[in-house]
Amino acid sequence: MLYGEHDRHLARIEQRLGVRIASRGNRATISGGAEGTGLAESVLRALWQRLEKGEITGMADVEAALRMVDGPAEDPRLPLADMPAIRTRKGAIAARSRTQGAYMDMLQRHEMVFGVGPAGTGKTYLAVAQGVALLMANQVDKIILSRPAVEAGERLGFLPGDMKEKVDPYLRPLYDALHDMMPADQVARRLVSGEIEIAPLAFMRGRTLAHAFAILDEAQNTTPAQMKMFLTRMGEGTRMVITGDPSQVDLPPGQKSGLVEALSVLDGVEGIGVTRFAENDVVRHPLVGRIVSAYGRAEAAAADGRAARARLKE
């Protein structure tokens, strides 16, 4: 269970850390540089701790452990050890990167949290998990999940069906996250009772949200006015999480992103936490991280080219 089928877990650790791991029965010998062998031992010990707790260890857990050892050298924690966890009815959700651990800690301590960074880093998923945990513990009365219904301005009129049928496809990722945290019958029952509300951002106007856990997803596609409107809905006992990727703004050209403006305007405001995810925090398939990196390099090269052409014109 530790080594993986055909020792695939060991092979991945070897590839990532540049070491050799020889296994004979229940003994593993790690050879290589001092740093690499130490990190490999930390990864294997952390994975073994999971098995001792009766938890399943798969390739995703190996990748998570490897991401943990990429953290600052001064951080004394072993990978996957001493990290915060969010407990839901379907089990505990643990951090899969150091940034996720910091984000989960911030979700517990702050009333308003911004989670920004590339897709696949767990920003929204962990926020939904925290909301479900607080709802189950009766620390909030309801969960409100919102996002701009259509990336470029919520133009829903051309779509067939009633309002729910129009907006549900855009809110599907939020439904998926909820079903990962709670049994389907509970999700359905709480949606009917109003304990869980999933709505496009436009439905937030004029409301005051009290004793709620409110999440604004895809916030990079809000206008400054929409962002200010959402943030000022906060009432007594409410917590808010705003997630988005400033590099993926789909607003019309020339329209400023409300998320980008809020991060600038609210910088340093007491009570607001900001977690910034990077490409190496992507927790989906390892290839997704490499794809995000490739696009980042291409966009940086294009920006350099535009800057060079502008200098030539001058």
Coordinates of C-alpha atoms in Angstrom, one line a residue:
M1 CA 0.0 0.0 0.0
L2 CA 2.9 2.3 0.7
Y3 CA 4.9 1.5 -2.5
G4 CA 1.9 1.5 -4.8
E5 CA 1.1 -1.0 -7.5
H6 CA 4.3 -2.2 -9.2
D7 CA 6.1 0.3 -6.9
R8 CA 4.7 3.2 -8.9
H9 CA 4.8 5.5 -5.8
L10 CA 8.5 4.8 -5.3
A11 CA 9.1 5.5 -9.0
R12 CA 7.4 8.9 -8.8
I13 CA 9.4 9.8 -5.7
E14 CA 12.6 8.8 -7.4
Q15 CA 11.8 10.8 -10.5
R16 CA 10.8 14.0 -8.6
L17 CA 13.7 14.0 -6.0
G18 CA 16.5 12.4 -8.0
V19 CA 17.1 9.5 -5.7
R20 CA 17.1 5.7 -5.9
I21 CA 14.8 3.6 -3.7
A22 CA 15.5 -0.1 -3.4
S23 CA 12.8 -2.2 -1.7
R24 CA 13.1 -5.6 -0.2
G25 CA 10.1 -6.8 1.6
N26 CA 9.1 -4.2 4.2
R27 CA 12.5 -2.4 4.0
A28 CA 13.3 0.5 1.7
T29 CA 16.8 1.8 1.1
I30 CA 17.2 5.4 -0.3
S31 CA 20.4 6.4 -2.0
G32 CA 21.4 9.8 -3.5
G33 CA 22.4 13.2 -2.3
A34 CA 21.9 14.1 1.4
E35 CA 19.0 16.6 0.7
G36 CA 17.1 14.3 -1.7
T37 CA 17.4 11.3 0.5
G38 CA 16.2 13.3 3.5
L39 CA 13.2 14.6 1.6
A40 CA 12.3 11.1 0.3
E41 CA 12.4 9.7 3.8
S42 CA 10.1 12.5 5.0
V43 CA 7.6 11.7 2.1
L44 CA 7.6 8.0 2.9
R45 CA 7.2 8.6 6.6
A46 CA 4.3 11.0 6.0
L47 CA 2.6 8.5 3.7
W48 CA 3.1 5.7 6.3
Q49 CA 1.4 7.9 8.9
R50 CA -1.7 8.0 6.7
L51 CA -1.7 4.3 6.4
E52 CA -1.4 3.9 10.1
K53 CA -4.6 6.0 10.5
G54 CA -6.4 3.7 8.1
E55 CA -6.4 6.2 5.3
I56 CA -5.9 5.2 1.6
T57 CA -2.7 6.3 0.0
G58 CA -2.9 6.9 -3.8
M59 CA -0.8 8.7 -6.4
A60 CA -2.6 12.0 -5.5
D61 CA -1.4 11.7 -1.9
V62 CA 2.2 11.0 -3.2
E63 CA 2.0 14.2 -5.3
A64 CA 0.7 16.1 -2.3
A65 CA 3.6 14.9 -0.1
L66 CA 6.1 15.9 -2.8
R67 CA 4.5 19.4 -3.1
M68 CA 4.9 19.7 0.7
V69 CA 8.6 19.1 0.6
D70 CA 9.0 22.0 -1.9
G71 CA 8.1 24.5 0.9
P72 CA 10.5 26.8 2.7
A73 CA 13.5 25.1 4.2
E74 CA 12.9 26.8 7.5
D75 CA 9.5 25.2 7.9
P76 CA 10.1 22.2 10.3
R77 CA 6.9 20.3 9.5
L78 CA 7.0 17.0 7.8
P79 CA 4.9 16.8 4.6
L80 CA 1.3 16.2 5.3
A81 CA 1.9 16.4 9.0
D82 CA 0.6 19.0 11.5
M83 CA -1.4 20.6 8.7
P84 CA -5.0 21.8 9.3
A85 CA -7.9 19.7 8.1
I86 CA -11.5 20.5 7.4
R87 CA -13.9 17.8 8.7
T88 CA -17.1 17.1 6.9
R89 CA -19.7 14.3 7.0
K90 CA -17.8 12.5 4.2
G91 CA -14.5 12.7 6.1
A92 CA -11.5 15.0 6.7
I93 CA -10.2 17.1 3.8
A94 CA -6.4 17.7 4.3
A95 CA -4.1 20.2 2.7
R96 CA -2.4 19.0 -0.5
S97 CA 0.2 21.8 -0.6
R98 CA 1.7 24.2 1.9
T99 CA -0.3 27.1 0.4
Q100 CA -3.5 25.1 0.8
G101 CA -2.5 24.6 4.5
A102 CA -2.0 28.4 4.9
Y103 CA -5.3 29.0 3.1
M104 CA -7.2 26.6 5.4
D105 CA -5.7 28.2 8.4
M106 CA -6.8 31.6 7.2
L107 CA -10.3 30.4 6.5
Q108 CA -10.6 29.4 10.1
R109 CA -9.2 32.7 11.5
H110 CA -10.5 35.5 9.3
E111 CA -14.0 36.8 8.6
M112 CA -13.1 37.7 5.0
V113 CA -10.6 35.8 2.9
F114 CA -9.4 36.2 -0.7
G115 CA -8.1 33.1 -2.5
V116 CA -6.4 34.0 -5.8
G117 CA -4.4 32.0 -8.2
P118 CA -4.6 29.5 -11.1
A119 CA -7.4 27.0 -11.7
G120 CA -6.9 23.6 -10.0
T121 CA -5.4 24.9 -6.7
G122 CA -8.4 24.1 -4.6
K123 CA -9.5 27.7 -3.8
T124 CA -13.2 27.2 -4.2
Y125 CA -13.3 23.5 -3.2
L126 CA -11.7 24.3 0.2
A127 CA -13.9 27.3 0.7
V128 CA -17.0 25.2 0.2
A129 CA -15.6 22.5 2.6
Q130 CA -15.1 25.1 5.3
G131 CA -18.6 26.4 4.7
V132 CA -20.1 22.9 5.0
A133 CA -18.1 22.2 8.2
L134 CA -19.3 25.4 9.8
L135 CA -22.9 24.7 8.8
M136 CA -22.7 21.2 10.2
A137 CA -21.3 22.6 13.5
N138 CA -24.2 25.1 13.6
Q139 CA -21.7 28.0 13.5
V140 CA -23.6 29.5 10.6
D141 CA -27.2 29.3 9.6
K142 CA -26.7 29.0 5.8
I143 CA -24.2 28.8 3.0
I144 CA -24.5 31.2 0.0
L145 CA -22.5 30.3 -3.1
S146 CA -22.4 32.9 -5.9
R147 CA -20.6 33.6 -9.1
P148 CA -21.1 35.8 -12.1
A149 CA -23.6 33.9 -14.1
V150 CA -22.0 34.5 -17.5
E151 CA -18.3 35.6 -17.6
A152 CA -18.9 38.7 -19.7
G153 CA -21.8 40.4 -18.0
E154 CA -24.6 37.9 -17.0
R155 CA -26.4 38.1 -20.4
L156 CA -28.8 35.2 -19.9
G157 CA -31.7 36.2 -22.1
F158 CA -30.7 34.2 -25.2
L159 CA -30.6 30.9 -23.2
P160 CA -33.6 28.6 -23.2
G161 CA -35.6 27.8 -20.0
D162 CA -36.5 29.5 -16.8
M163 CA -34.0 31.4 -14.6
K164 CA -32.8 28.3 -12.8
E165 CA -32.2 26.4 -16.0
K166 CA -30.4 29.4 -17.4
V167 CA -27.9 29.8 -14.6
D168 CA -27.4 26.3 -13.3
P169 CA -24.7 25.4 -15.9
Y170 CA -22.6 28.3 -14.7
L171 CA -23.0 27.2 -11.1
R172 CA -22.4 23.5 -11.7
P173 CA -18.8 23.5 -10.2
L174 CA -20.4 24.7 -6.9
Y175 CA -22.9 21.9 -6.9
D176 CA -20.2 19.4 -7.6
A177 CA -18.1 20.6 -4.6
L178 CA -21.2 20.4 -2.3
H179 CA -21.8 16.8 -3.4
D180 CA -18.2 15.9 -2.5
M181 CA -18.8 17.2 1.1
M182 CA -22.3 16.0 1.9
P183 CA -24.7 13.1 1.0
A184 CA -26.8 13.9 -2.1
D185 CA -30.1 13.7 -0.1
Q186 CA -28.8 16.3 2.4
V187 CA -27.7 18.7 -0.3
A188 CA -31.1 18.4 -1.9
R189 CA -33.0 18.9 1.4
R190 CA -30.9 21.9 2.4
L191 CA -31.2 23.5 -1.0
V192 CA -35.0 23.3 -0.6
S193 CA -35.0 24.6 2.9
G194 CA -32.7 27.5 2.0
E195 CA -29.8 26.5 4.3
I196 CA -27.8 26.2 1.1
E197 CA -28.3 28.9 -1.6
I198 CA -26.7 28.9 -5.0
A199 CA -27.4 32.1 -7.0
P200 CA -25.8 34.3 -9.6
L201 CA -24.2 37.4 -8.3
A202 CA -27.0 39.7 -9.6
F203 CA -29.3 38.2 -7.0
M204 CA -27.2 39.5 -4.1
R205 CA -28.1 43.2 -4.7
G206 CA -30.1 44.8 -1.9
R207 CA -29.5 42.0 0.6
T208 CA -27.8 41.8 4.0
L209 CA -26.3 38.4 4.7
A210 CA -26.3 37.6 8.4
H211 CA -25.0 34.4 10.1
A212 CA -24.0 33.0 6.7
F213 CA -20.9 31.7 5.0
A214 CA -20.8 33.4 1.6
I215 CA -18.5 32.5 -1.3
L216 CA -18.0 34.5 -4.4
D217 CA -16.4 32.3 -7.1
E218 CA -14.9 33.4 -10.4
A219 CA -14.5 36.9 -8.8
Q220 CA -12.1 38.1 -11.5
N221 CA -15.2 38.5 -13.8
T222 CA -16.9 41.0 -11.5
T223 CA -16.9 44.7 -12.2
P224 CA -15.6 47.0 -9.4
A225 CA -19.3 48.0 -8.7
Q226 CA -20.3 44.3 -8.5
M227 CA -17.4 43.5 -6.2
K228 CA -18.2 46.4 -3.8
M229 CA -21.9 45.4 -3.8
F230 CA -21.0 41.9 -2.8
L231 CA -18.5 42.8 -0.1
T232 CA -20.9 45.3 1.5
R233 CA -23.6 42.6 1.9
M234 CA -21.7 41.3 5.0
G235 CA -23.9 41.3 8.1
E236 CA -23.5 40.1 11.7
G237 CA -21.9 36.7 12.1
T238 CA -21.2 36.3 8.4
R239 CA -17.9 35.1 6.8
M240 CA -17.0 35.7 3.2
V241 CA -14.6 34.0 0.8
I242 CA -13.8 35.5 -2.6
T243 CA -11.9 33.3 -5.1
G244 CA -10.7 34.0 -8.6
D245 CA -7.8 34.0 -11.0
P246 CA -6.7 37.5 -12.0
S247 CA -5.0 36.1 -15.1
Q248 CA -8.3 34.8 -16.5
V249 CA -10.4 37.9 -16.8
D250 CA -13.2 37.5 -19.4
L251 CA -14.7 41.0 -19.1
P252 CA -15.0 43.2 -22.2
P253 CA -11.7 45.0 -23.2
G254 CA -11.1 48.1 -21.1
Q255 CA -13.3 46.9 -18.2
K256 CA -11.4 46.7 -14.9
S257 CA -11.7 43.5 -12.9
G258 CA -13.4 44.0 -9.5
L259 CA -11.1 41.4 -8.0
V260 CA -8.0 43.1 -9.1
E261 CA -9.2 46.5 -7.8
A262 CA -10.3 45.0 -4.5
L263 CA -6.9 43.3 -3.9
S264 CA -5.3 46.7 -4.3
V265 CA -7.9 48.8 -2.4
L266 CA -8.2 46.4 0.5
D267 CA -4.5 45.7 0.9
G268 CA -3.6 45.9 4.6
V269 CA -7.2 46.2 5.9
E270 CA -7.5 44.5 9.3
G271 CA -9.6 41.4 9.3
I272 CA -9.1 40.5 5.7
G273 CA -6.8 37.7 4.7
V274 CA -5.3 37.0 1.2
T275 CA -3.8 33.7 0.1
R276 CA -2.0 33.7 -3.3
F277 CA -1.7 30.4 -5.0
A278 CA 1.0 29.7 -7.7
E279 CA 1.4 27.2 -10.5
N280 CA 3.2 24.7 -8.3
D281 CA 0.1 24.6 -6.0
V282 CA -2.1 23.0 -8.8
V283 CA -3.5 19.8 -7.2
R284 CA -5.1 18.2 -10.2
H285 CA -3.2 15.8 -12.5
P286 CA 0.5 16.8 -12.7
L287 CA 0.1 17.5 -16.4
V288 CA -2.4 20.3 -15.5
G289 CA 0.4 22.1 -13.5
R290 CA 2.7 21.8 -16.5
I291 CA 0.0 23.1 -18.8
V292 CA -0.6 26.2 -16.6
S293 CA 3.2 26.8 -16.5
A294 CA 3.4 26.6 -20.3
Y295 CA 0.6 29.1 -20.8
G296 CA 2.2 31.4 -18.2
R297 CA 5.5 31.3 -20.1
A298 CA 3.7 32.0 -23.4
E299 CA 1.8 34.9 -22.0
A300 CA 4.9 36.4 -20.4
A301 CA 6.7 36.1 -23.8
A302 CA 3.8 37.8 -25.5
A303 CA 3.9 40.6 -23.0
D304 CA 7.6 41.1 -23.5
G305 CA 7.1 41.2 -27.2
R306 CA 4.4 43.9 -26.9
A307 CA 6.6 45.9 -24.6
A308 CA 9.6 45.6 -27.1
R309 CA 7.4 46.8 -30.0
A310 CA 6.1 49.7 -27.9
R311 CA 9.7 50.8 -27.2
L312 CA 10.6 50.6 -30.9
K313 CA 7.7 52.9 -31.8
E314 CA 8.9 55.4 -29.3

